[in-house]
Structures are given as structure tokens and as C-alpha cells.
């Protein structure tokens, strides 16, 4: 049996877990300082929800930079210290990753909006023309998991797909460039 099949995993939403600096927001140093408590509960692993930079339209799942740490949660060094301390305590650390979509503030999506229809940047996401005489209707009747249409129209008339919030445009995983940039 693999380790993950019978482990006890403790999920942590860093913003709500432990505040190390008294600003009212949990952070990575706060989590690091309390890893012993999690271990003592019998956990084998800590599953940490996203702590990347995000405009927080969906609690941090709308990621604007997959390579950084949100400034209010800590620094790259804090993330390293979290990893080191978890391993010292024999805990595995699982960092939540959201490969389906980015934030609408992510540089890739901003480039896609700026370059327009037919561009290579647009092909990183699921942009489509609308239905109807003037493209005024969404490309399909797909619904967002959060309710309402899974399509949002942009100023040039095209629509982009978001299976969650409108602030979370879906990546086009059929495009090899998405794989290469990820």
C-alpha cells in the first residue's frame, strides 16, 4: 500500500489557521510554528491550500502567480522554512495546485486580453466567438460551478470559459504551449 492510501492528512487554510504577526491574517510562519501540534494529533501530512499571490475572488484559488507567495502570508523563505520544519517533524507537505485555471489578473490572461482574437496568447485559454447574429449569446449553455453561465464576454466580442468564477478563466490544456509554460 502506498503512503497516501492510509495516511492521516490535516488540511490547512493558511489565512485562517495561525497568525504570527498579529495582523488578523494567518500566515506561513504561524503554520510553521504549529506544525508540532498537527503532528501530535497523529497527522502524517499537511495539505496546505493555495498561498500564492491572488486577488482572492475565490479564497486564493484564483492564482495570479504560481511561483510566488502572497505577501500577506509570508515570503519565499517562509515557504522554505515551512517545508524544512515539516520534514524535520516527519510530516509530508502537500501544497494545493490549481491547474485548471488562473486568475484573470495572471499575466498570461492579461496578455490574452491585450493581444486579441486569433493570437497565440488567446490560445492559452478557452476563448470562443459567441452565438447569435452578433455573437451576443455565449458559445454554449455550459454553467459555472458557482452558478450562471460558464462564459464571460470581453470588450472585443469574444467569450472566455470559466467553469468556476468569472475571475478564474480556464486554461486550454489542448494547447502544447500551456504544458510548456506550466
C-alpha positions as a Markdown table, in Angstrom:
| # | Residue | x | y | z |
|---|---|---|---|---|
| 1 | Unk | 0.0 | 0.0 | 0.0 |
| 2 | Unk | 1.3 | 3.5 | -0.9 |
| 3 | Unk | 1.9 | 6.1 | 1.9 |
| 4 | Unk | -1.0 | 8.2 | 0.6 |
| 5 | Unk | -3.6 | 5.4 | 0.8 |
| 6 | Unk | -3.7 | 5.1 | 4.6 |
| 7 | Unk | -2.2 | 8.4 | 5.8 |
| 8 | Unk | -3.9 | 11.0 | 8.1 |
| 9 | Unk | -3.9 | 14.3 | 6.3 |
| 10 | Unk | -4.6 | 17.6 | 8.0 |
| 11 | Unk | -5.9 | 20.4 | 5.7 |
| 12 | Unk | -4.9 | 23.9 | 6.5 |
| 13 | Unk | -6.2 | 27.2 | 5.0 |
| 14 | Unk | -3.2 | 29.4 | 6.0 |
| 15 | Unk | -5.2 | 32.7 | 6.1 |
| 16 | Unk | -7.4 | 31.2 | 8.9 |
| 17 | Unk | -5.0 | 29.0 | 10.7 |
| 18 | Unk | -2.4 | 30.8 | 12.7 |
| 19 | Unk | -1.4 | 34.5 | 12.7 |
| 20 | Unk | 2.2 | 35.0 | 13.7 |
| 21 | Unk | 2.4 | 38.8 | 13.4 |
| 22 | Unk | -1.0 | 39.9 | 14.9 |
| 23 | Unk | -2.4 | 41.4 | 11.7 |
| 24 | Unk | -5.5 | 39.2 | 11.9 |
| 25 | Unk | -4.5 | 37.0 | 8.9 |
| 26 | Unk | -3.0 | 33.6 | 9.3 |
| 27 | Unk | 0.4 | 33.1 | 7.6 |
| 28 | Unk | 3.1 | 30.7 | 6.8 |
| 29 | Unk | 5.2 | 31.4 | 9.9 |
| 30 | Unk | 2.2 | 30.8 | 12.0 |
| 31 | Unk | 1.6 | 27.5 | 10.4 |
| 32 | Unk | 5.3 | 26.6 | 10.7 |
| 33 | Unk | 5.2 | 27.4 | 14.5 |
| 34 | Unk | 2.2 | 25.0 | 15.0 |
| 35 | Unk | 3.3 | 22.0 | 12.9 |
| 36 | Unk | 4.2 | 20.1 | 16.1 |
| 37 | Unk | 0.6 | 20.3 | 17.2 |
| 38 | Unk | -0.6 | 18.9 | 13.9 |
| 39 | Unk | 2.0 | 16.0 | 14.2 |
| 40 | Unk | 0.9 | 15.4 | 17.7 |
| 41 | Unk | -2.7 | 15.0 | 16.5 |
| 42 | Unk | -1.5 | 12.0 | 14.6 |
| 43 | Unk | -1.3 | 13.6 | 11.2 |
| 44 | Unk | 1.1 | 12.2 | 8.6 |
| 45 | Unk | 0.8 | 15.0 | 6.2 |
| 46 | Unk | -0.3 | 18.6 | 6.0 |
| 47 | Unk | -2.4 | 19.7 | 3.0 |
| 48 | Unk | -1.9 | 23.4 | 2.5 |
| 49 | Unk | -4.5 | 25.3 | 0.4 |
| 50 | Unk | -3.1 | 27.8 | -2.1 |
| 51 | Unk | -0.9 | 30.6 | -0.6 |
| 52 | Unk | 0.2 | 32.0 | -4.0 |
| 53 | Unk | -0.4 | 35.7 | -4.9 |
| 54 | Unk | -4.1 | 36.1 | -5.6 |
| 55 | Unk | -6.8 | 38.8 | -5.8 |
| 56 | Unk | -8.9 | 36.4 | -3.6 |
| 57 | Unk | -12.0 | 36.2 | -5.8 |
| 58 | Unk | -12.2 | 32.6 | -4.6 |
| 59 | Unk | -10.2 | 32.4 | -1.4 |
| 60 | Unk | -6.9 | 32.1 | -3.2 |
| 61 | Unk | -7.9 | 29.5 | -5.8 |
| 62 | Unk | -7.7 | 32.3 | -8.4 |
| 63 | Unk | -3.9 | 32.3 | -8.7 |
| 64 | Unk | -2.1 | 35.3 | -10.2 |
| 65 | Unk | 1.4 | 33.9 | -9.8 |
| 66 | Unk | 2.1 | 30.2 | -9.4 |
| 67 | Unk | 5.8 | 30.9 | -8.4 |
| 68 | Unk | 5.3 | 33.3 | -5.5 |
| 69 | Unk | 3.9 | 33.6 | -2.0 |
| 70 | Unk | 1.2 | 36.1 | -1.2 |
| 71 | Unk | 2.8 | 39.0 | 0.6 |
| 72 | Unk | 0.3 | 38.9 | 3.4 |
| 73 | Unk | 1.1 | 35.2 | 4.1 |
| 74 | Unk | 4.9 | 35.4 | 4.0 |
| 75 | Unk | 7.9 | 35.1 | 1.8 |
| 76 | Unk | 9.6 | 32.5 | -0.3 |
| 77 | Unk | 11.9 | 31.9 | 2.7 |
| 78 | Unk | 8.9 | 31.4 | 4.9 |
| 79 | Unk | 7.7 | 28.7 | 2.5 |
| 80 | Unk | 11.1 | 27.1 | 2.6 |
| 81 | Unk | 11.1 | 27.1 | 6.4 |
| 82 | Unk | 7.6 | 25.5 | 6.4 |
| 83 | Unk | 8.9 | 22.7 | 4.2 |
| 84 | Unk | 12.1 | 22.2 | 6.2 |
| 85 | Unk | 10.2 | 22.1 | 9.6 |
| 86 | Unk | 7.5 | 19.8 | 8.3 |
| 87 | Unk | 10.2 | 17.3 | 7.1 |
| 88 | Unk | 12.1 | 17.6 | 10.4 |
| 89 | Unk | 8.9 | 16.5 | 12.1 |
| 90 | Unk | 8.3 | 13.6 | 9.7 |
| 91 | Unk | 5.3 | 15.3 | 8.1 |
| 92 | Unk | 4.7 | 15.3 | 4.4 |
| 93 | Unk | 3.7 | 18.7 | 2.9 |
| 94 | Unk | 1.2 | 18.8 | 0.1 |
| 95 | Unk | 0.7 | 22.2 | -1.5 |
| 96 | Unk | -2.6 | 22.6 | -3.3 |
| 97 | Unk | -2.1 | 23.3 | -7.0 |
| 98 | Unk | -4.9 | 24.5 | -9.3 |
| 99 | Unk | -4.0 | 23.6 | -12.9 |
| 100 | Unk | -7.5 | 24.2 | -14.4 |
| 101 | Unk | -7.5 | 27.9 | -14.4 |
| 102 | Unk | -5.6 | 31.1 | -13.4 |
| 103 | Unk | -6.7 | 34.4 | -12.0 |
| 104 | Unk | -8.0 | 36.9 | -14.5 |
| 105 | Unk | -5.1 | 39.1 | -13.1 |
| 106 | Unk | -2.5 | 36.5 | -14.2 |
| 107 | Unk | 0.0 | 37.9 | -16.8 |
| 108 | Unk | -1.0 | 35.2 | -19.3 |
| 109 | Unk | -4.6 | 36.2 | -19.2 |
| 110 | Unk | -3.8 | 39.9 | -19.3 |
| 111 | Unk | -1.7 | 39.3 | -22.4 |
| 112 | Unk | -4.6 | 37.3 | -24.0 |
| 113 | Unk | -6.9 | 40.2 | -23.5 |
| 114 | Unk | -4.4 | 42.7 | -24.8 |
| 115 | Unk | -3.5 | 40.8 | -28.0 |
| 116 | Unk | -7.0 | 40.0 | -29.2 |
| 117 | Unk | -8.7 | 37.3 | -31.2 |
| 118 | Unk | -6.6 | 34.7 | -33.0 |
| 119 | Unk | -3.4 | 35.4 | -31.1 |
| 120 | Unk | -1.2 | 32.8 | -29.6 |
| 121 | Unk | -1.8 | 34.3 | -26.2 |
| 122 | Unk | -5.6 | 33.8 | -26.6 |
| 123 | Unk | -5.0 | 30.2 | -27.4 |
| 124 | Unk | -3.6 | 29.7 | -23.9 |
| 125 | Unk | -7.2 | 30.0 | -22.7 |
| 126 | Unk | -10.6 | 28.9 | -24.0 |
| 127 | Unk | -11.8 | 31.9 | -26.0 |
| 128 | Unk | -14.6 | 31.4 | -28.5 |
| 129 | Unk | -16.9 | 33.5 | -30.6 |
| 130 | Unk | -20.5 | 33.8 | -29.4 |
| 131 | Unk | -23.7 | 32.5 | -31.0 |
| 132 | Unk | -26.4 | 34.7 | -32.4 |
| 133 | Unk | -26.4 | 37.3 | -35.1 |
| 134 | Unk | -23.8 | 39.5 | -33.4 |
| 135 | Unk | -22.2 | 36.9 | -31.2 |
| 136 | Unk | -24.3 | 38.2 | -28.3 |
| 137 | Unk | -25.0 | 34.7 | -26.9 |
| 138 | Unk | -22.5 | 32.5 | -25.1 |
| 139 | Unk | -20.8 | 29.8 | -27.2 |
| 140 | Unk | -22.7 | 27.1 | -25.3 |
| 141 | Unk | -25.1 | 26.6 | -22.5 |
| 142 | Unk | -22.5 | 25.4 | -20.1 |
| 143 | Unk | -23.0 | 26.5 | -16.5 |
| 144 | Unk | -20.4 | 27.6 | -13.9 |
| 145 | Unk | -20.0 | 25.5 | -10.8 |
| 146 | Unk | -20.7 | 28.8 | -8.9 |
| 147 | Unk | -23.9 | 29.4 | -10.8 |
| 148 | Unk | -24.7 | 31.3 | -14.0 |
| 149 | Unk | -23.1 | 30.9 | -17.4 |
| 150 | Unk | -19.6 | 29.5 | -17.7 |
| 151 | Unk | -18.8 | 32.2 | -20.3 |
| 152 | Unk | -17.9 | 35.9 | -20.0 |
| 153 | Unk | -17.8 | 38.2 | -22.9 |
| 154 | Unk | -14.9 | 40.6 | -23.3 |
| 155 | Unk | -14.8 | 44.0 | -25.0 |
| 156 | Unk | -13.8 | 42.7 | -28.4 |
| 157 | Unk | -16.8 | 40.4 | -28.5 |
| 158 | Unk | -15.2 | 37.0 | -27.8 |
| 159 | Unk | -16.1 | 34.9 | -24.8 |
| 160 | Unk | -13.9 | 33.1 | -22.4 |
| 161 | Unk | -14.8 | 29.9 | -20.5 |
| 162 | Unk | -14.6 | 29.8 | -16.7 |
| 163 | Unk | -16.0 | 26.7 | -15.1 |
| 164 | Unk | -15.8 | 28.4 | -11.7 |
| 165 | Unk | -15.9 | 32.2 | -11.0 |
| 166 | Unk | -15.6 | 34.7 | -13.9 |
| 167 | Unk | -12.3 | 35.8 | -12.3 |
| 168 | Unk | -10.9 | 32.2 | -13.0 |
| 169 | Unk | -10.5 | 31.8 | -16.8 |
| 170 | Unk | -9.9 | 28.2 | -17.8 |
| 171 | Unk | -6.6 | 27.2 | -19.4 |
| 172 | Unk | -6.6 | 25.5 | -22.8 |
| 173 | Unk | -4.8 | 22.2 | -21.9 |
| 174 | Unk | -5.1 | 21.1 | -25.6 |
| 175 | Unk | -2.5 | 23.7 | -26.4 |
| 176 | Unk | 1.0 | 22.4 | -26.0 |
| 177 | Unk | 2.2 | 25.9 | -25.0 |
| 178 | Unk | 0.2 | 25.6 | -21.8 |
| 179 | Unk | 2.1 | 22.4 | -21.0 |
| 180 | Unk | 5.4 | 24.1 | -21.9 |
| 181 | Unk | 4.8 | 27.2 | -19.8 |
| 182 | Unk | 3.4 | 25.3 | -16.8 |
